[in-house]
Amino acid sequence: MKATQESLSKEYHESGAWSDVPLDALFGKTAAEHPDRLALVDAPDRETWTGGTPRQLTYAEADREIDRLAAFYNTVGLTADHVIGVQAPNTVDTVIAVLAALRADLIVSPLPLHWRQKNVLEALNSIGAKGFIAADRVETREVGAAARDVAADLFSLRFVFGLGKDVPDGLIELGPMLAEMGDDLQFSPSERPDPADHTATICWSRSGEENVPVTRCHNHWTSAAQMVVHEAHIKDASTVVLPYSLSGLTGLGGGLVPWLMTGGTLHLHHPTSLANLAAHANEVDADVVMTPGPLAQTLDRKLTNSKTSLLAAWNIAAPHPTTFVARRRLVDLHLADEFALVAKARGPSAKMKPTALGKHNGPNGCESGPALLEIAVTDEVDDHPPTLLVKGPMVPEVGWRTINGDQRRVRWEGTGYLNTNIKVELVDDGLAGFGIPGQYALGTGNLETIDRIYSSYPGIREAAAFIVEDAVLGARMYAALVPDPGHVPDAGAFFAYLDAEGVDLAKIPHRVLILQSLPRNDDGTICRERLTMRTQRLPAAVA
């Protein structure tokens, strides 16, 4: 299924930004040329956070598994453009499952790991998913059992597959199933024209009041990854350590697709601590390591290989970056939620460069290269900050089939730009990254939406979510609660309420602060800056 207008598709192909090679074919090309090269490696501590023993596969071994699983999808009745959801952590099995789905011409919808059953059900129902792949567990969460319950409530969901060791009854366990069928599964590739122009994924924007489906074709992904590969100077056959899950633009556009384009070795990592990430990167002598931007300086000091390149990912919820001189190549990766990314090498300067308005071109920023992204902003209205506008070969489509995109705040403008509705801060020479610190919560919607969730707790008159800088994570979300007169809320009961309501994990606050009233701005809106300043002065808050 093609979602991009034919005129735009033609323009992108003629510019050289788009090609005719889909993502799974990138893998197949390396498998044909370097069959014995190591392709995928599980984290050595895999068994501590999900089921199954660590695995590693060469390109030839992985390509055979991808072929057999793609044939299995087709055999059970999943056909071209059927949507299959995936909620699983960074393992070899997950990568194989995703690439096999793409090879079978399916559309993959990777779901955030922190989403609970309610979020998963709403998302899969809204896009008419026919299949769902879930891990047995992620740390202490029984993801597989939740997937089984989703299937019971979703009539359109025909197949639910399980990955891992302890897959619950009711799920089709992929590993043993493929082993039983053996070589009887033979994959026959389709011959549809322009395969790279067809929709590959439906990811989820979580920066607004509601989750917005964001569709990308194969070429959208390679356009985004081109900027990362060229700016970070990722060479062919590089060793890459990826600590981000494969659920959005960071993990896929910044990690998985650059690996596919350069045919290297992907070491999958589940983040538990910065020390663990550094040890993993040092053990495999990594050429490239991704890290949250706020942790880049600390990780830079812990790495032993001076030739390792750091990809520092800055999302719209990240605080302003610190100024430091890196010991190795540092590339800042600015992510505008699920809509666009910009990669910029820090260079000898200790400061991060502003993100320029206008066109961002291909290889090494050369003006002669194809424009991969064009950035603009809306006009400021009544002292409200401008919002981010993007267009170009990497910018996805918004909306999916039954979902009415006209009713969403994320929309296409008459000028051809996608209005992301992400508030940005203008500085000399461009933007201070994407987003404004304190305006967004990490991995979820805007703070006003979360206010309503907190204030729904019985006995609470009003509530506010706010951001507090954290030395380890960069930022944490807190809750300020104002109780009804005569009511003394219990923090433990508040957390239990959020859990019982199925609130996704990213919206559960780190700590709770009880106040008599919320500070207000002159216009009556909540002054979150004062809440943040007050909390950062406190030695501890109610937990």
C-alpha positions as semicolon CSV with decimal commas, in nm:
position;residue;x (nm);y (nm);z (nm)
1;M;0,000;0,000;0,000
2;K;0,133;0,341;-0,097
3;A;0,043;0,641;0,118
4;T;0,262;0,912;-0,036
5;Q;0,123;1,128;-0,316
6;E;0,250;1,012;-0,654
7;S;0,387;1,359;-0,738
8;L;0,594;1,366;-0,417
9;S;0,716;1,011;-0,468
10;K;0,832;1,099;-0,819
11;E;1,009;1,411;-0,690
12;Y;1,192;1,216;-0,417
13;H;1,303;0,943;-0,659
14;E;1,432;1,197;-0,911
15;S;1,628;1,380;-0,641
16;G;1,806;1,058;-0,539
17;A;1,666;1,060;-0,186
18;W;1,447;0,755;-0,256
19;S;1,545;0,424;-0,412
20;D;1,382;0,096;-0,519
21;V;1,535;-0,113;-0,235
22;P;1,310;-0,204;0,061
23;L;1,453;-0,257;0,408
24;D;1,453;-0,638;0,404
25;A;1,632;-0,632;0,067
26;L;1,914;-0,429;0,226
27;F;1,963;-0,717;0,465
28;G;1,938;-0,971;0,182
29;K;2,205;-0,788;-0,018
30;T;2,456;-0,810;0,269
31;A;2,363;-1,174;0,328
32;A;2,442;-1,251;-0,036
33;E;2,775;-1,064;-0,034
34;H;2,895;-1,149;0,319
35;P;2,707;-1,459;0,436
36;D;2,951;-1,545;0,716
37;R;2,963;-1,195;0,865
38;L;2,809;-1,170;1,214
39;A;2,476;-0,991;1,182
40;L;2,284;-0,999;1,511
41;V;2,395;-1,056;1,870
42;D;2,180;-1,069;2,183
43;A;2,286;-0,890;2,500
44;P;2,471;-1,132;2,731
45;D;2,225;-1,055;3,013
46;R;1,915;-1,129;2,801
47;E;1,779;-1,393;3,039
48;T;1,757;-1,139;3,323
49;W;1,500;-0,919;3,144
50;T;1,320;-1,144;2,895
51;G;1,279;-1,512;2,815
52;G;1,519;-1,716;2,606
53;T;1,894;-1,767;2,601
54;P;2,120;-1,521;2,417
55;R;2,164;-1,591;2,046
56;Q;2,386;-1,471;1,766
57;L;2,340;-1,520;1,392
58;T;2,547;-1,465;1,080
59;Y;2,385;-1,292;0,786
60;A;2,326;-1,625;0,611
61;E;2,169;-1,782;0,921
62;A;1,950;-1,479;0,987
63;D;1,844;-1,454;0,622
64;R;1,724;-1,817;0,628
65;E;1,523;-1,750;0,945
66;I;1,370;-1,438;0,791
67;D;1,270;-1,633;0,479
68;R;1,111;-1,916;0,679
69;L;0,921;-1,682;0,911
70;A;0,798;-1,474;0,616
71;A;0,672;-1,797;0,458
72;F;0,503;-1,890;0,786
73;Y;0,321;-1,555;0,800
74;N;0,187;-1,614;0,449
75;T;0,099;-1,975;0,526
76;V;-0,127;-1,885;0,820
77;G;-0,311;-1,625;0,611
78;L;-0,131;-1,295;0,669
79;T;-0,100;-1,128;0,330
80;A;0,028;-0,804;0,179
81;D;-0,062;-0,487;0,372
82;H;-0,206;-0,672;0,670
83;V;-0,096;-0,492;0,988
84;I;0,088;-0,681;1,260
85;G;0,164;-0,524;1,599
86;V;0,491;-0,592;1,781
87;Q;0,562;-0,535;2,151
88;A;0,894;-0,695;2,236
89;P;1,234;-0,583;2,370
90;N;1,568;-0,573;2,190
91;T;1,644;-0,934;2,099
92;V;1,758;-1,122;1,791
93;D;1,412;-1,280;1,779
94;T;1,243;-0,938;1,761
95;V;1,461;-0,817;1,473
96;I;1,400;-1,140;1,280
97;A;1,023;-1,111;1,339
98;V;1,017;-0,751;1,210
99;L;1,233;-0,813;0,901
100;A;1,032;-1,126;0,816
101;A;0,708;-0,928;0,835
102;L;0,851;-0,668;0,598
103;R;0,971;-0,940;0,361
104;A;0,618;-1,083;0,360
105;D;0,487;-0,736;0,261
106;L;0,315;-0,689;0,597
107;I;0,295;-0,355;0,776
108;V;0,459;-0,355;1,118
109;S;0,325;-0,145;1,404
110;P;0,591;-0,144;1,678
111;L;0,437;-0,052;2,014
112;P;0,621;0,118;2,303
113;L;0,728;-0,123;2,575
114;H;0,574;0,096;2,847
115;W;0,225;0,073;2,695
116;R;-0,025;-0,119;2,904
117;Q;-0,306;-0,345;2,782
118;K;-0,549;-0,053;2,741
119;N;-0,311;0,141;2,515
120;V;-0,226;-0,166;2,309
121;L;-0,592;-0,255;2,259
122;E;-0,686;0,096;2,147
123;A;-0,393;0,119;1,906
124;L;-0,436;-0,222;1,741
125;N;-0,812;-0,173;1,711
126;S;-0,774;0,170;1,549
127;I;-0,548;0,038;1,271
128;G;-0,732;-0,290;1,214
129;A;-0,438;-0,513;1,307
130;K;-0,465;-0,876;1,199
131;G;-0,172;-1,009;1,403
132;F;0,026;-0,932;1,717
133;I;0,373;-1,042;1,828
134;A;0,451;-1,012;2,200
135;A;0,744;-1,112;2,418
136;D;0,676;-1,346;2,708
137;R;0,795;-1,080;2,953
138;V;0,987;-0,754;2,979
139;E;1,160;-0,749;3,317
140;T;0,875;-0,820;3,564
141;R;0,586;-0,737;3,328
142;E;0,404;-1,034;3,175
143;V;0,363;-0,889;2,826
144;G;0,257;-1,220;2,674
145;A;-0,033;-1,265;2,917
146;A;-0,150;-0,911;2,844
147;A;-0,134;-0,984;2,470
148;R;-0,358;-1,286;2,518
149;D;-0,613;-1,065;2,695
150;V;-0,594;-0,811;2,412
151;A;-0,671;-1,085;2,162
152;A;-0,977;-1,187;2,364
153;D;-1,114;-0,830;2,337
154;L;-1,021;-0,757;1,976
155;F;-1,228;-0,943;1,719
156;S;-1,015;-0,843;1,418
157;L;-0,697;-0,988;1,572
158;R;-0,662;-1,331;1,412
159;F;-0,311;-1,435;1,519
160;V;-0,116;-1,370;1,838
161;F;0,243;-1,489;1,838
162;G;0,480;-1,524;2,132
163;L;0,856;-1,474;2,159
164;G;1,067;-1,603;2,445
165;K;1,084;-1,901;2,678
166;D;0,765;-1,891;2,887
167;V;0,499;-1,804;2,629
168;P;0,152;-1,837;2,790
169;D;-0,119;-2,065;2,655
170;G;-0,325;-1,904;2,380
171;L;-0,025;-1,763;2,192
172;I;0,146;-1,929;1,895
173;E;0,506;-1,982;2,003
174;L;0,712;-1,887;1,699
175;G;1,040;-2,060;1,782
176;P;0,913;-2,418;1,828
177;M;0,659;-2,374;1,547
178;L;0,931;-2,289;1,294
179;A;1,154;-2,569;1,423
180;E;0,874;-2,823;1,372
181;M;0,807;-2,711;1,015
182;G;1,177;-2,710;0,928
183;D;1,265;-2,683;0,560
184;D;0,906;-2,736;0,451
185;L;0,855;-2,360;0,467
186;Q;0,966;-2,207;0,137
187;F;0,921;-1,835;0,083
188;S;0,817;-1,699;-0,257
189;P;0,879;-1,323;-0,282
190;S;0,616;-1,101;-0,440
191;E;0,679;-0,896;-0,752
192;R;0,488;-0,581;-0,665
193;P;0,623;-0,266;-0,834
194;D;0,804;0,006;-0,639
195;P;0,839;-0,210;-0,325
196;A;1,025;0,058;-0,128
197;D;0,739;0,306;-0,176
198;H;0,491;0,083;0,010
199;T;0,406;0,140;0,375
200;A;0,646;-0,046;0,606
201;T;0,549;0,068;0,956
202;I;0,288;0,244;1,165
203;C;0,460;0,403;1,464
204;W;0,292;0,621;1,725
205;S;0,338;0,989;1,802
206;R;0,288;1,050;2,172
207;S;0,360;1,424;2,199
208;G;-0,001;1,545;2,188
209;E;-0,328;1,480;2,363
210;E;-0,379;1,150;2,182
211;N;-0,168;0,881;2,019
212;V;-0,137;0,956;1,647
213;P;-0,053;0,679;1,397
214;V;0,248;0,775;1,185
215;T;0,302;0,573;0,867
216;R;0,639;0,537;0,697
217;C;0,728;0,356;0,378
218;H;1,066;0,187;0,338
219;N;1,205;0,498;0,166
220;H;1,098;0,727;0,450
221;W;1,315;0,515;0,679
222;T;1,620;0,507;0,454
223;S;1,596;0,884;0,403
224;A;1,605;0,940;0,780
225;A;1,889;0,692;0,826
226;Q;2,096;0,846;0,546
227;M;2,147;1,157;0,754
228;V;2,265;0,951;1,052
229;V;2,499;0,730;0,849
230;H;2,671;1,017;0,671
231;E;2,693;1,262;0,962
232;A;2,822;0,995;1,202
233;H;3,055;0,850;0,937
234;I;2,926;0,499;1,002
235;K;3,139;0,271;0,787
236;D;3,042;-0,057;0,627
237;A;3,065;-0,358;0,860
238;S;3,060;-0,137;1,173
239;T;2,980;-0,278;1,516
240;V;2,674;-0,099;1,655
241;V;2,534;-0,117;2,012
242;L;2,166;-0,024;2,023
243;P;2,003;0,040;2,365
244;Y;1,676;0,182;2,225
245;S;1,376;-0,042;2,163
246;L;1,258;-0,086;1,806
247;S;0,937;0,107;1,861
248;G;0,996;0,440;1,694
249;L;1,218;0,687;1,515
250;T;1,502;0,668;1,769
251;G;1,555;0,294;1,771
252;L;1,460;0,228;1,409
253;G;1,576;0,544;1,229
254;G;1,881;0,604;1,447
255;G;1,988;0,243;1,498
256;L;1,828;-0,043;1,306
257;V;1,807;0,112;0,959
258;P;2,161;0,261;0,965
259;W;2,279;-0,091;1,056
260;L;2,087;-0,235;0,759
261;M;2,238;0,027;0,527
262;T;2,597;-0,041;0,636
263;G;2,577;-0,419;0,675
264;G;2,751;-0,437;1,010
265;T;2,697;-0,625;1,335
266;L;2,409;-0,515;1,558
267;H;2,453;-0,579;1,930
268;L;2,115;-0,548;2,098
269;H;2,099;-0,396;2,445
270;H;1,828;-0,352;2,707
271;P;1,912;-0,046;2,920
272;T;1,936;-0,114;3,292
273;S;2,223;0,119;3,384
274;L;2,478;0,343;3,218
275;A;2,759;0,130;3,358
276;N;2,606;-0,177;3,194
277;L;2,580;0,001;2,857
278;A;2,943;0,116;2,878
279;A;3,062;-0,234;2,972
280;H;2,870;-0,386;2,681
281;A;3,014;-0,134;2,434
282;N;3,367;-0,187;2,564
283;E;3,334;-0,567;2,556
284;V;3,235;-0,574;2,187
285;D;3,472;-0,289;2,092
286;A;3,183;-0,091;1,946
287;D;3,226;0,147;1,655
288;V;2,895;0,323;1,727
289;V;2,692;0,347;2,050
290;M;2,359;0,523;2,092
291;T;2,285;0,695;2,422
292;P;2,033;0,941;2,567
293;G;2,172;1,290;2,513
294;P;2,182;1,383;2,885
295;L;2,405;1,078;2,951
296;A;2,649;1,136;2,664
297;Q;2,912;1,313;2,874
298;T;2,922;1,040;3,138
299;L;2,928;0,759;2,881
300;D;3,204;0,938;2,689
301;R;3,426;0,904;2,997
302;K;3,347;0,536;3,050
303;L;3,427;0,411;2,699
304;T;3,776;0,272;2,637
305;N;3,798;0,283;2,256
306;S;3,885;0,636;2,144
307;K;3,749;0,558;1,795
308;T;3,398;0,476;1,918
309;S;3,139;0,726;1,790
310;L;2,858;0,840;2,018
311;L;2,508;0,905;1,888
312;A;2,347;1,130;2,151
313;A;1,969;1,121;2,115
314;W;1,776;1,432;2,222
315;N;1,399;1,400;2,226
316;I;1,143;1,678;2,270
317;A;1,133;1,619;2,647
318;A;1,510;1,643;2,697
319;P;1,666;1,923;2,904
320;H;1,906;2,173;2,750
321;P;2,238;1,999;2,677
322;T;2,544;2,054;2,890
323;T;2,858;2,203;2,736
324;F;3,154;1,966;2,730
325;V;3,444;1,866;2,507
326;A;3,398;1,505;2,396
327;R;3,691;1,265;2,385
328;R;3,561;1,100;2,067
329;R;3,331;1,173;1,775
330;L;2,996;1,293;1,910
331;V;2,690;1,329;1,689
332;D;2,381;1,495;1,834
333;L;2,064;1,329;1,710
334;H;1,766;1,564;1,744
335;L;1,432;1,382;1,728
336;A;1,105;1,562;1,662
337;D;0,890;1,288;1,814
338;E;0,808;1,047;1,526
339;F;0,812;1,311;1,253
340;A;1,174;1,394;1,169
341;L;1,533;1,377;1,287
342;V;1,846;1,583;1,235
343;A;2,200;1,454;1,295
344;K;2,477;1,706;1,363
345;A;2,838;1,630;1,459
346;R;2,949;1,832;1,761
347;G;3,299;1,886;1,621
348;P;3,571;2,062;1,822
349;S;3,316;2,295;1,980
350;A;3,193;2,210;2,329
351;K;2,850;2,350;2,244
352;M;2,569;2,187;2,054
353;K;2,494;2,358;1,726
354;P;2,146;2,508;1,677
355;T;1,916;2,323;1,439
356;A;1,898;2,544;1,132
357;L;1,576;2,631;0,955
358;G;1,552;2,546;0,588
359;K;1,681;2,243;0,399
360;H;1,897;1,970;0,547
361;N;2,075;1,790;0,268
362;G;2,225;1,450;0,207
363;P;2,580;1,320;0,238
364;N;2,774;1,526;0,492
365;G;2,538;1,819;0,454
366;C;2,659;1,891;0,099
367;E;2,442;2,134;-0,087
368;S;2,462;1,906;-0,390
369;G;2,304;1,616;-0,204
370;P;1,929;1,553;-0,198
371;A;1,731;1,751;0,057
372;L;1,620;1,497;0,316
373;L;1,431;1,740;0,539
374;E;1,306;2,099;0,533
375;I;1,230;2,279;0,859
376;A;1,015;2,586;0,926
377;V;0,808;2,721;1,216
378;T;0,469;2,883;1,256
379;D;0,435;3,247;1,354
380;E;0,417;3,333;1,725
381;V;0,062;3,421;1,831
382;D;-0,019;3,602;2,159
383;D;0,322;3,519;2,307
384;H;0,269;3,148;2,244
385;P;0,586;2,981;2,112
386;P;0,595;2,875;1,747
387;T;0,541;2,514;1,647
388;L;0,758;2,295;1,427
389;L;0,682;2,247;1,056
390;V;0,858;1,974;0,854
391;K;0,850;1,832;0,502
392;G;1,072;1,621;0,279
393;P;1,164;1,260;0,194
394;M;1,192;1,146;0,557
395;V;0,866;1,305;0,677
396;P;0,594;1,041;0,721
397;E;0,226;1,033;0,652
398;V;-0,019;1,090;0,939
399;G;-0,339;0,894;0,994
400;W;-0,443;0,546;0,892
401;R;-0,754;0,426;0,715
402;T;-1,043;0,455;0,963
403;I;-0,880;0,735;1,160
404;N;-0,995;1,084;1,063
405;G;-0,676;1,288;1,035
406;D;-0,869;1,614;0,994
407;Q;-0,971;1,599;1,358
408;R;-0,615;1,571;1,485
409;R;-0,388;1,851;1,597
410;V;-0,105;1,707;1,385
411;R;-0,201;1,806;1,031
412;W;-0,077;1,898;0,685
413;E;-0,070;2,268;0,604
414;G;-0,160;2,413;0,265
415;T;0,208;2,498;0,219
416;G;0,301;2,128;0,207
417;Y;0,447;2,124;0,557
418;L;0,339;1,886;0,831
419;N;0,251;2,084;1,143
420;T;0,382;1,863;1,423
421;N;0,231;2,087;1,693
422;I;0,563;2,058;1,880
423;K;0,651;2,385;2,052
424;V;1,003;2,505;1,974
425;E;1,235;2,782;2,089
426;L;1,396;3,013;1,833
427;V;1,759;3,115;1,889
428;D;2,025;3,273;1,670
429;D;2,087;3,053;1,363
430;G;1,787;2,828;1,417
431;L;1,620;2,626;1,689
432;A;1,742;2,516;2,031
433;G;1,673;2,156;1,935
434;F;1,321;2,019;1,904
435;G;1,079;2,086;2,188
436;I;1,111;2,307;2,494
437;P;1,234;2,161;2,825
438;G;0,951;2,133;3,077
439;Q;0,675;2,134;2,814
440;Y;0,659;1,760;2,748
441;A;0,679;1,439;2,946
442;L;0,925;1,173;2,838
443;G;0,769;0,915;2,606
444;T;0,410;1,034;2,639
445;G;0,173;1,321;2,564
446;N;0,170;1,683;2,670
447;L;0,145;1,768;3,038
448;E;-0,208;1,910;3,021
449;T;-0,334;1,566;2,921
450;I;-0,161;1,406;3,218
451;D;-0,306;1,671;3,454
452;R;-0,653;1,537;3,378
453;I;-0,546;1,180;3,460
454;Y;-0,404;1,281;3,798
455;S;-0,700;1,503;3,891
456;S;-0,942;1,213;3,826
457;Y;-0,823;1,050;4,149
458;P;-1,104;1,076;4,410
459;G;-1,050;1,354;4,661
460;I;-0,823;1,563;4,437
461;R;-0,943;1,914;4,347
462;E;-0,670;1,984;4,090
463;A;-0,340;1,835;3,982
464;A;-0,040;1,914;3,765
465;A;0,235;1,710;3,604
466;F;0,576;1,876;3,587
467;I;0,934;1,793;3,493
468;V;1,234;1,780;3,726
469;E;1,585;1,746;3,590
470;D;1,758;1,422;3,684
471;A;2,132;1,355;3,673
472;V;2,084;1,002;3,539
473;L;1,776;1,008;3,315
474;G;1,792;1,374;3,216
475;A;1,437;1,439;3,342
476;R;1,170;1,276;3,555
477;M;0,800;1,348;3,584
478;Y;0,647;1,452;3,917
479;A;0,288;1,510;4,026
480;A;0,155;1,801;4,232
481;L;-0,181;1,722;4,395
482;V;-0,421;1,964;4,561
483;P;-0,672;1,771;4,775
484;D;-1,031;1,864;4,852
485;P;-1,078;2,045;5,187
486;G;-1,048;1,800;5,476
487;H;-0,908;1,523;5,257
488;V;-0,557;1,384;5,310
489;P;-0,451;1,181;5,003
490;D;-0,235;0,873;5,040
491;A;0,051;0,859;4,789
492;G;0,055;0,479;4,789
493;A;-0,318;0,466;4,713
494;F;-0,266;0,722;4,434
495;F;-0,007;0,503;4,263
496;A;-0,231;0,197;4,310
497;Y;-0,516;0,389;4,145
498;L;-0,304;0,475;3,840
499;D;-0,199;0,111;3,811
500;A;-0,557;-0,015;3,840
501;E;-0,668;0,231;3,570
502;G;-0,408;0,087;3,333
503;V;-0,223;0,417;3,293
504;D;0,083;0,356;3,079
505;L;0,410;0,347;3,267
506;A;0,548;0,670;3,116
507;K;0,261;0,868;3,273
508;I;0,316;0,740;3,627
509;P;0,510;1,005;3,823
510;H;0,838;0,943;3,997
511;R;0,723;1,128;4,310
512;V;0,416;1,310;4,442
513;L;0,399;1,654;4,603
514;I;0,095;1,757;4,812
515;L;0,011;2,131;4,798
516;Q;-0,264;2,364;4,917
517;S;-0,283;2,526;4,573
518;L;-0,106;2,527;4,238
519;P;0,107;2,825;4,134
520;R;-0,042;3,019;3,843
521;N;0,083;3,243;3,565
522;D;-0,079;3,581;3,497
523;D;-0,307;3,421;3,237
524;G;-0,432;3,163;3,487
525;T;-0,238;2,866;3,348
526;I;-0,032;2,645;3,579
527;C;0,321;2,771;3,638
528;R;0,514;2,447;3,608
529;E;0,848;2,628;3,631
530;R;0,776;2,725;3,992
531;L;0,678;2,367;4,073
532;T;1,004;2,246;3,924
533;M;1,214;2,504;4,110
534;R;1,040;2,426;4,440
535;T;1,089;2,051;4,401
536;Q;1,454;2,076;4,303
537;R;1,522;2,260;4,628
538;L;1,362;1,983;4,834
539;P;1,576;1,694;4,965
540;A;1,289;1,453;4,897
541;A;0,923;1,447;4,806
542;V;0,640;1,222;4,910
543;A;0,669;0,882;4,740
